[in-house]
Tab-separated table of C-alpha atoms in Angstrom:
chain	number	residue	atom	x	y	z
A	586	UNK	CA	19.755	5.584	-98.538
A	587	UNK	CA	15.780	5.016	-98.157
A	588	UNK	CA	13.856	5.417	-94.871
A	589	UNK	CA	12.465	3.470	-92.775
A	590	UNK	CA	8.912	3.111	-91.967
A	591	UNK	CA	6.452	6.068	-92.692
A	592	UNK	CA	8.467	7.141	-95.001
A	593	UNK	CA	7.007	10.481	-96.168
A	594	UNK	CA	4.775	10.743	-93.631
A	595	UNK	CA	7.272	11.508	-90.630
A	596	UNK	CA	10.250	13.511	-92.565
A	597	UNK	CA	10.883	16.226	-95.422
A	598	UNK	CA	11.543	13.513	-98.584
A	599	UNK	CA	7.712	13.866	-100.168
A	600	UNK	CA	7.430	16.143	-102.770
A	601	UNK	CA	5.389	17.188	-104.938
A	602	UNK	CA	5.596	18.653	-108.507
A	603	UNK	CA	3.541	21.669	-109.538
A	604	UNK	CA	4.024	22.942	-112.952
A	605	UNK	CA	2.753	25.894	-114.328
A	606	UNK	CA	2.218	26.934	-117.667
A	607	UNK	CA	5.671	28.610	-118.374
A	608	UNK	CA	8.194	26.926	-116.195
A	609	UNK	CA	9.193	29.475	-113.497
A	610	UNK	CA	11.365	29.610	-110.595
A	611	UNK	CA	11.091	31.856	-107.301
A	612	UNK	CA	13.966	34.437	-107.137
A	613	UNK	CA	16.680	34.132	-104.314
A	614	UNK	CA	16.662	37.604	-103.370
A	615	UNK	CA	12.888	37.755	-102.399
A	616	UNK	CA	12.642	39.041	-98.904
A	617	UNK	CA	9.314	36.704	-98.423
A	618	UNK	CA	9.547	33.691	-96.426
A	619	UNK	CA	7.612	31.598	-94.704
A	620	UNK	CA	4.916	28.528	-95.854
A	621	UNK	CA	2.074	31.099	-96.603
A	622	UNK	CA	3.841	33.470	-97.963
A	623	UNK	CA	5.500	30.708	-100.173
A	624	UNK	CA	2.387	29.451	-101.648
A	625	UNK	CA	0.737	33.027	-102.283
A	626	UNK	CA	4.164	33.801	-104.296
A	627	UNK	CA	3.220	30.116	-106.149
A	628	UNK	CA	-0.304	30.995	-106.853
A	629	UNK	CA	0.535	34.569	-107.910
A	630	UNK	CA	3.629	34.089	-110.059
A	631	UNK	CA	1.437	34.223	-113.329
A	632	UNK	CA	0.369	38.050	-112.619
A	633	UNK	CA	3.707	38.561	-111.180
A	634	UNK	CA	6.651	38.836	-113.954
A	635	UNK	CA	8.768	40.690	-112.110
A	636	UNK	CA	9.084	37.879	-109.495
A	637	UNK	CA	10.326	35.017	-112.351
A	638	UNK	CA	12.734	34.051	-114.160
A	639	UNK	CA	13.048	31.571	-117.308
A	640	UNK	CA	15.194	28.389	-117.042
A	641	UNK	CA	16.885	26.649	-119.291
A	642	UNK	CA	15.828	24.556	-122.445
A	643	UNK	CA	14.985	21.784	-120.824
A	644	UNK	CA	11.986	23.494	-119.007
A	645	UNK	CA	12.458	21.748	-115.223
A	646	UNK	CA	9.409	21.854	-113.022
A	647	UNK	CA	9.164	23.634	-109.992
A	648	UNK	CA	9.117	21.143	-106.833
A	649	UNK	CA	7.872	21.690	-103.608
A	650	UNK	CA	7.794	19.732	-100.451
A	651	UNK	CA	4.849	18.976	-97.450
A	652	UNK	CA	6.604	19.974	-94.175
A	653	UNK	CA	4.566	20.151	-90.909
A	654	UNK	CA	3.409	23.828	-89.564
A	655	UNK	CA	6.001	25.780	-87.514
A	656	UNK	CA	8.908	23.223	-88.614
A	657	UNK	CA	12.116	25.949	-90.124
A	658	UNK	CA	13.941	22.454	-91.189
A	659	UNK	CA	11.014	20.183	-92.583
A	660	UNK	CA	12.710	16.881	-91.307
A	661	UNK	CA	8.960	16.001	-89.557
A	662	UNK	CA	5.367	14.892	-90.624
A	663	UNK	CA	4.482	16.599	-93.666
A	664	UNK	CA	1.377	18.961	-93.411
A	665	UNK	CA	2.075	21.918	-95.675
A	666	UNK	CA	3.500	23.177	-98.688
A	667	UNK	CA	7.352	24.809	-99.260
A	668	UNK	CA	9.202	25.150	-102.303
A	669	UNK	CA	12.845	22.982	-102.488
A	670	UNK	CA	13.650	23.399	-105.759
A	671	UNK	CA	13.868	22.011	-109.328
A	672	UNK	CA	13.920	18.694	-111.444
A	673	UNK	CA	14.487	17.627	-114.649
A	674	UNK	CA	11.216	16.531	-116.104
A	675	UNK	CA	12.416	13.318	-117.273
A	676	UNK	CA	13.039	12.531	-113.753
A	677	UNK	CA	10.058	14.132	-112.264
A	678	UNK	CA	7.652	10.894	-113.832
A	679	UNK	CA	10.391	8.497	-113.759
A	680	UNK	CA	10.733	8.408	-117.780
A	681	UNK	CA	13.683	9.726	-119.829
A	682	UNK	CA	12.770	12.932	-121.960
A	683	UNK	CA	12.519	11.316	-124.968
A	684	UNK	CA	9.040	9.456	-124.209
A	685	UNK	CA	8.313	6.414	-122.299
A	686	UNK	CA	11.481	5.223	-121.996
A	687	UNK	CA	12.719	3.511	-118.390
A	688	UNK	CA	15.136	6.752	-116.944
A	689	UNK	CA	18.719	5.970	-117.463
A	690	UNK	CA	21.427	6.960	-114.571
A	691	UNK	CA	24.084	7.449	-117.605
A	692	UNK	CA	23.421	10.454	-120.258
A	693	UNK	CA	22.340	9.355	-123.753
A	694	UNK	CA	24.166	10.530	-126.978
A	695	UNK	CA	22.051	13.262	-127.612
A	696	UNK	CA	22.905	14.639	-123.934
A	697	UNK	CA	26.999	13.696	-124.232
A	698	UNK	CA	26.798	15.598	-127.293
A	699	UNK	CA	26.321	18.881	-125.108
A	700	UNK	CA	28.839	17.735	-121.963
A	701	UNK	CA	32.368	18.635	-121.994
A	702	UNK	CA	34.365	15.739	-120.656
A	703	UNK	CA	37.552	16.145	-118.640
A	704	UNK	CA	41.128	16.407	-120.837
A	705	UNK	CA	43.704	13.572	-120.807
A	706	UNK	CA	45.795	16.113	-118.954
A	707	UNK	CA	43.148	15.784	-115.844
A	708	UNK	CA	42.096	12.319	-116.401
A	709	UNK	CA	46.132	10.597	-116.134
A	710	UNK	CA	46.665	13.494	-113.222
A	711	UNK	CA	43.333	11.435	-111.330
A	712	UNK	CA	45.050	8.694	-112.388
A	713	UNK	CA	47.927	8.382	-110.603
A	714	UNK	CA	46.531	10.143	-107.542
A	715	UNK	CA	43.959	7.243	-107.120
A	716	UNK	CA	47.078	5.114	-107.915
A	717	UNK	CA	48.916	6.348	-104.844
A	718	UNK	CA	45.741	7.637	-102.345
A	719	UNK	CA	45.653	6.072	-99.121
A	720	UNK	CA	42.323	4.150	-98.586
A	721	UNK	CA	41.375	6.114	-94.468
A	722	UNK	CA	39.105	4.757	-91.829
A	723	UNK	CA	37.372	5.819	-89.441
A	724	UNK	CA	35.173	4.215	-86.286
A	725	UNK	CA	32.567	6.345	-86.308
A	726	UNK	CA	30.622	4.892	-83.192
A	727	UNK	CA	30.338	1.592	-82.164
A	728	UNK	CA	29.169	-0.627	-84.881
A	729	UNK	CA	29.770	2.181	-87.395
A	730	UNK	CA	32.125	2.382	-89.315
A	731	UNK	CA	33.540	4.589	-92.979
A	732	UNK	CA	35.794	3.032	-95.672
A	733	UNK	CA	37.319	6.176	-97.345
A	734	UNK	CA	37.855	5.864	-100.942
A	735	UNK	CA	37.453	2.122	-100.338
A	736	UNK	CA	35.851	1.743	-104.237
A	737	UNK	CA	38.269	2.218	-106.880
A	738	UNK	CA	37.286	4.198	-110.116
A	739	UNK	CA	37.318	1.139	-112.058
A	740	UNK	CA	34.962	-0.461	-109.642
A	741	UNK	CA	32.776	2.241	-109.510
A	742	UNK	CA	32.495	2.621	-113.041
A	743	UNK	CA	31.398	-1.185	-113.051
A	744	UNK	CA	28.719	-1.172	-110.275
A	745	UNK	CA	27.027	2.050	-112.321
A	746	UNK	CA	27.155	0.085	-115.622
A	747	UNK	CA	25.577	-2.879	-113.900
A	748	UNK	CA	22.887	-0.592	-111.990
A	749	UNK	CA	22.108	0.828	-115.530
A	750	UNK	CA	21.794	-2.331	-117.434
A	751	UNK	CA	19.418	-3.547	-114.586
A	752	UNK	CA	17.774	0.006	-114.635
A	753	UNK	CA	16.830	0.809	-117.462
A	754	UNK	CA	14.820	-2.886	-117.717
A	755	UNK	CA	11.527	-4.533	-115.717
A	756	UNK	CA	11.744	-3.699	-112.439
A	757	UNK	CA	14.330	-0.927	-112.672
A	758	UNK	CA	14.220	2.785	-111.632
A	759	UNK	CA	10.802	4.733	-111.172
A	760	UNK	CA	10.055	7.632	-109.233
A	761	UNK	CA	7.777	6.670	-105.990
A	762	UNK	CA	5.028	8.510	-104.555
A	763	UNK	CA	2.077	7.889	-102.216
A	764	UNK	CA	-1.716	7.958	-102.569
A	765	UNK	CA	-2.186	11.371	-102.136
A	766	UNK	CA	-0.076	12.004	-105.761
A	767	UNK	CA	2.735	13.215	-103.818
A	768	UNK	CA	6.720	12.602	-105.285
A	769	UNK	CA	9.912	11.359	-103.799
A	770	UNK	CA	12.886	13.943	-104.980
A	771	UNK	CA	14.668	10.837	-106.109
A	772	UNK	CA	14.758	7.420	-108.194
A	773	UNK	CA	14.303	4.474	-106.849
A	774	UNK	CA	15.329	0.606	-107.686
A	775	UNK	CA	14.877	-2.519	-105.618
A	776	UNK	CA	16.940	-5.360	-105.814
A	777	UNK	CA	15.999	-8.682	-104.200
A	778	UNK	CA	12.666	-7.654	-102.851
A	779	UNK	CA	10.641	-4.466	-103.639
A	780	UNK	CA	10.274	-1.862	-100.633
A	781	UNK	CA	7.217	-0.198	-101.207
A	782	UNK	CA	7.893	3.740	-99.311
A	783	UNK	CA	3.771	4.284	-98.651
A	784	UNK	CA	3.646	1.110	-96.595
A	785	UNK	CA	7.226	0.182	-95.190
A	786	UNK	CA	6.877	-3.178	-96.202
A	787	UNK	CA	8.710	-5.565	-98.886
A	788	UNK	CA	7.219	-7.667	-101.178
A	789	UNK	CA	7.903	-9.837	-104.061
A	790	UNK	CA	6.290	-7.774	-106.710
A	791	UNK	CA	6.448	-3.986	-106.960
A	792	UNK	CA	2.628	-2.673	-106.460
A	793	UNK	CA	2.526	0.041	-109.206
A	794	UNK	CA	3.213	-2.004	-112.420
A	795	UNK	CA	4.043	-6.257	-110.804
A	796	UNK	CA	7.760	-6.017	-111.701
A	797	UNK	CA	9.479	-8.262	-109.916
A	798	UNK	CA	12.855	-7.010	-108.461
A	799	UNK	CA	15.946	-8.219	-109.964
A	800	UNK	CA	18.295	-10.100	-107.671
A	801	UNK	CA	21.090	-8.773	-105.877
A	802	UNK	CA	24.420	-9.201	-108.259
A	803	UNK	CA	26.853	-11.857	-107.457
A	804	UNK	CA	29.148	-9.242	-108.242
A	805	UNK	CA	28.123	-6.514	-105.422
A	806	UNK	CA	27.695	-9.244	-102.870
A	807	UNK	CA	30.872	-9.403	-103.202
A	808	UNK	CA	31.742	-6.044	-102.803
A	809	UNK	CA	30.050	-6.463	-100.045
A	810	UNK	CA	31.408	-9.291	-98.409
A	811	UNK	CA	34.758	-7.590	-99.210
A	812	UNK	CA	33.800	-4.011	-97.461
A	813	UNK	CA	32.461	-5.972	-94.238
A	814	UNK	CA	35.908	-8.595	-93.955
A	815	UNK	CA	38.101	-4.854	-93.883
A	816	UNK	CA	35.689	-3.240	-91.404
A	817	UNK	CA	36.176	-6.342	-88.882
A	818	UNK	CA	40.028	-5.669	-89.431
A	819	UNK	CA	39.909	-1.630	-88.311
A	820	UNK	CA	37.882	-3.006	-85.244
A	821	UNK	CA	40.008	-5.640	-84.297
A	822	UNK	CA	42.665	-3.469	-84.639
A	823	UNK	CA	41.399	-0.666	-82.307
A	824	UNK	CA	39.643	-3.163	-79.924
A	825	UNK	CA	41.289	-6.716	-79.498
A	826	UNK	CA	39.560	-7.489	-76.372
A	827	UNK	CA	36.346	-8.023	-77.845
A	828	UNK	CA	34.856	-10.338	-80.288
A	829	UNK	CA	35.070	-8.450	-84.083
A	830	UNK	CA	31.382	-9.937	-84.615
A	831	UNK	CA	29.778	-8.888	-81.578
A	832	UNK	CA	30.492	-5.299	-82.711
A	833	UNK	CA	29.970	-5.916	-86.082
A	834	UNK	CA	27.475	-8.808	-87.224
A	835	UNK	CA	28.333	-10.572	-90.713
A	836	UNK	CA	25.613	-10.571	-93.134
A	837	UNK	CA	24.893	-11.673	-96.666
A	838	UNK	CA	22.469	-9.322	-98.453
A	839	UNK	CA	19.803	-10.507	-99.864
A	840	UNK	CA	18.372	-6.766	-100.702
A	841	UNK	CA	19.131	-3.678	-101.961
A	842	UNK	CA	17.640	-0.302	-102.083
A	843	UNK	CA	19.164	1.587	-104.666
A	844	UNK	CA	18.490	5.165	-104.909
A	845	UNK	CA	19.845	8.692	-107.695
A	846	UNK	CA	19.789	11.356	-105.893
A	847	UNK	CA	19.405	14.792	-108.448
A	848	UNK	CA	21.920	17.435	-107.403
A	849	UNK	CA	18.823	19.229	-105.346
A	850	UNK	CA	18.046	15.418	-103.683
A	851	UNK	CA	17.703	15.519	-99.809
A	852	UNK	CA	16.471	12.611	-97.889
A	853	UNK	CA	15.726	13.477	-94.137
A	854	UNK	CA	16.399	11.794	-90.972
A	855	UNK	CA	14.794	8.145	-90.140
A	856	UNK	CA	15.847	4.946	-89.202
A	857	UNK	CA	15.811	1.526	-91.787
A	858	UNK	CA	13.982	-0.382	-89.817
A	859	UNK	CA	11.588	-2.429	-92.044
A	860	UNK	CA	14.059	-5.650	-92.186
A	861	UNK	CA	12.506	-8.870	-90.570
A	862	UNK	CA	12.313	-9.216	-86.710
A	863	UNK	CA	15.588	-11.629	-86.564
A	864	UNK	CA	17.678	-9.431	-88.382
A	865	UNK	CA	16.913	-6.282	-87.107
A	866	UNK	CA	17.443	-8.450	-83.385
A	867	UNK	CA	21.137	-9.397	-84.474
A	868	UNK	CA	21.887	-6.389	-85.807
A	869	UNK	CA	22.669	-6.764	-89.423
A	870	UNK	CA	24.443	-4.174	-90.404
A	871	UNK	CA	23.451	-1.441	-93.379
A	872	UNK	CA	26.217	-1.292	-96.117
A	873	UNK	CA	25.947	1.997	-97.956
A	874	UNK	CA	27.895	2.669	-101.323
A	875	UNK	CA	28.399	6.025	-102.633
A	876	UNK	CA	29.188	6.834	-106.388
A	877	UNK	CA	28.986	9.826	-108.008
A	878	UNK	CA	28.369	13.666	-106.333
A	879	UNK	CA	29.511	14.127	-102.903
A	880	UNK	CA	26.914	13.969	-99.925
A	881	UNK	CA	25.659	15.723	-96.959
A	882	UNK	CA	25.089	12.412	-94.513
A	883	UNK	CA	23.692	13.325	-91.110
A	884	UNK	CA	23.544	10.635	-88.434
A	885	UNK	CA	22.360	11.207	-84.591
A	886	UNK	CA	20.133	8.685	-81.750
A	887	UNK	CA	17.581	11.024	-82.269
A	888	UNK	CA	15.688	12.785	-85.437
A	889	UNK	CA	17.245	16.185	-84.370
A	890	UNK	CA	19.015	17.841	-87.099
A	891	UNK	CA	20.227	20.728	-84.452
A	892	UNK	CA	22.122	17.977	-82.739
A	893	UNK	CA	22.835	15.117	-85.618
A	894	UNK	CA	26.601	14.701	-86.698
A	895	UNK	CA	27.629	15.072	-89.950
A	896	UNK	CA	30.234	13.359	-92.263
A	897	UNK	CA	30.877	13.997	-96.272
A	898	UNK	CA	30.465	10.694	-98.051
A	899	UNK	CA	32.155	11.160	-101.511
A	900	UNK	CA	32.330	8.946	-104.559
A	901	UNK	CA	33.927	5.906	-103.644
A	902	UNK	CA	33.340	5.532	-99.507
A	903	UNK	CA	31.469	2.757	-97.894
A	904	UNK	CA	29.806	3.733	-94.713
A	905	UNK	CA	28.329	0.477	-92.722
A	906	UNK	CA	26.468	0.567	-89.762
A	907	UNK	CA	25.118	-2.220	-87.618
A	908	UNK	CA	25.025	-3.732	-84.158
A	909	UNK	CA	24.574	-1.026	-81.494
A	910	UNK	CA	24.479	1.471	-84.769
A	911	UNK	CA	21.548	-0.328	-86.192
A	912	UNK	CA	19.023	2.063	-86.001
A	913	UNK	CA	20.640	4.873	-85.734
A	914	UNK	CA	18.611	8.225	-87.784
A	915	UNK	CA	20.114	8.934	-90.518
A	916	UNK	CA	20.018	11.411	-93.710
A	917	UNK	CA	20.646	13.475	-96.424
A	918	UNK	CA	20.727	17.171	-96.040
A	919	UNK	CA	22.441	18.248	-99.511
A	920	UNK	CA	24.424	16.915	-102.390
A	921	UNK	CA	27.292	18.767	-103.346
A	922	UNK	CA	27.199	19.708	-106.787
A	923	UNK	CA	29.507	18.652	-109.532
A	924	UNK	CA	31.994	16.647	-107.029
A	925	UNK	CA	32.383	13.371	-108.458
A	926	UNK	CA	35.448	12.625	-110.202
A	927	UNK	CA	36.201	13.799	-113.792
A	928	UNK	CA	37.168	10.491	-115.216
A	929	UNK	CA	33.996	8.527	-113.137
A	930	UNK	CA	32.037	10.742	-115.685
A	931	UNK	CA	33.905	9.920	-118.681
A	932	UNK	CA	33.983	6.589	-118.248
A	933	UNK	CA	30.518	5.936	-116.858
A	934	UNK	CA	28.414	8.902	-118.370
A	935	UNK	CA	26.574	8.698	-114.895
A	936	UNK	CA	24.227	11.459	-114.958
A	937	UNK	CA	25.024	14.738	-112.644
A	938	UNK	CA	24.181	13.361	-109.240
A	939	UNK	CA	24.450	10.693	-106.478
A	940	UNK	CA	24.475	7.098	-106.862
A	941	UNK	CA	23.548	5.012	-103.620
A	942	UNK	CA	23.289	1.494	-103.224
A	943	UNK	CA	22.286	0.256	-99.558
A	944	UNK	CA	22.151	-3.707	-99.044
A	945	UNK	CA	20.896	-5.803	-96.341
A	946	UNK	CA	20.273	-8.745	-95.329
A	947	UNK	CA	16.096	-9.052	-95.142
């Protein structure tokens, strides 16, 4: 899910990638800690060997994040330096690894070649347990509420092949950043109008490169239309006394932030708030898909990740929040990794990771 306004410049999701001449990584057990102590290991690793450790192959960077002075979480105005993790290179600039190539959300031949895909043994076995799983809900808080399993495998396997097709061409994923060179830990992709992170605006056109957005798919409106019809049926059913709508405004989107988390992806807490005055007035709710890895999600009336509430979102849930849930903070405090279903990963060949798709009406 993307923030709202200030993006980057009130939370933890800026990033920046610093790679040195032998790609290194900072071992767990180092009793250091701390933002200064953090970027006198970074400076130092080269006369250091003892403190590194090689990666893989595919040489990923090492990431770090801006977080403001005497903040332990990082969910706040970013000041200084800390180090979150790794990336894939490919991701890191928004390109796959062979060249200049748009990224891709599903692995290419060359990387299939090296994945072990589930047997038929596991595959049937998911099978019929999606065949005979009970779809739960849940009214979170007023306004806000989570379709369990609500996206079949099938489906999900069709909304990834349609975010890749639409990905991998003009307008598709790219990795945003802000003036100062800084790096979003994720992908990005705008549907119906482009939401530029640096200013908290939409606009027709995508600054960097003039892209226009693609529109929003007949076929996930519908999804959507689908998702919101079922959520006015849990209300009614726990609260016939009241108007469904008032609760729970209808909305056709008309936009869509879509967003691939890596497995180290975080996104911290803020509000989507950057919708036009009328439909942040009504309400409109926030329909959020989740394919792929399992998530983290933190939600709270206030950007306090000692006090926020937490829920998993796994491949296949809908989460929608609107009316007095509008604006509620929300985030992203870990993916889980390798928790998406076997045969989602066969049949897709989405990447390891989280697919998120969350539309609005602008």
């Amino acid at each position: 899910m993307r923030r709202g306004r200030g993006f980057g410049r009130g939370w933890n999701s800026g990033s920046r990638s610093v790679t040195p001449k032998n790609p290194v990584w900072i071992r767990k057990d180092s009793k250091e800690s701390g933002v200064d102590a953090g970027m006198d290991r970074l400076s130092n690793l080269e006369n250091r060997p003892e403190e590194t450790e090689r990666y893989s192959s595919q040489s990923p960077e090492l990431v770090t994040k801006e977080v403001p002075a005497g903040t332990k979480s990082g969910f706040g105005s970013h000041r200084h330096i800390e180090h979150v993790g790794i990336v894939n290179p490919a991701m890191s600039e928004g390109k796959h690894s062979e060249g200049d190539k748009p990224f891709d959300i599903c692995l290419s031949r060359a990387d299939m070649q090296i994945k072990l895909f589930p047997s038929l043994l596991v595959k049937n076995r998911e099978r019929r347990l999606e065949m005979n799983r009970l779809a739960e809900e849940k009214i979170l808080r007023s306004g806000m509420i989570l379709l369990k399993k609500y996206l079949s495998i099938g489906d999900q396997v069709k909304i990834v092949r349609l975010c890749r097709d639409l990905g991998v061409g003009p307008g598709g994923f790219y990795r945003p950043g802000y003036r100062d060179g800084a790096k979003l830990h994720l992908m990005m992709m705008c549907l119906g109008k482009n939401w530029d992170p640096e200013t908290g605006n939409y606009a027709d056109c995508r600054s960097i490169d003039g892209a226009k957005p693609p529109r929003v798919p007949d076929e996930l409106s519908c999804f959507v239309a689908k998702a919101i019809k079922d959520s006015h049926s849990v209300i009614f059913q726990n609260n016939k006394q009241k108007e469904v709508t008032e609760i729970l405004p209808p909305m056709t989107p008309n936009i869509c932030i879509v967003n691939f988390y890596s497995e180290t992806g975080k996104l911290g807490l803020h509000q989507d708030r950057d919708e036009s005055e009328e439909s942040l007035r009504k309400g409109l709710p926030v329909v959020s898909f989740s394919i792929g890895d399992t998530a983290e999600f933190l939600y709270g009336d206030r950007r306090d990740i000692s006090n926020a509430e937490k829920v998993m979102l796994e491949s296949g849930d809908v989460l929608i929040f609107g009316g007095k849930s509008r604006h509620i903070f929300h985030g992203v405090s870990s993916i889980v990794k390798g928790s998406a279903p076997p045969s989602l990963l066969d049949e897709s060949k989405l990447r390891p990771g989280r697919l998120n798709l969350t539309f609005r009406e602008y």
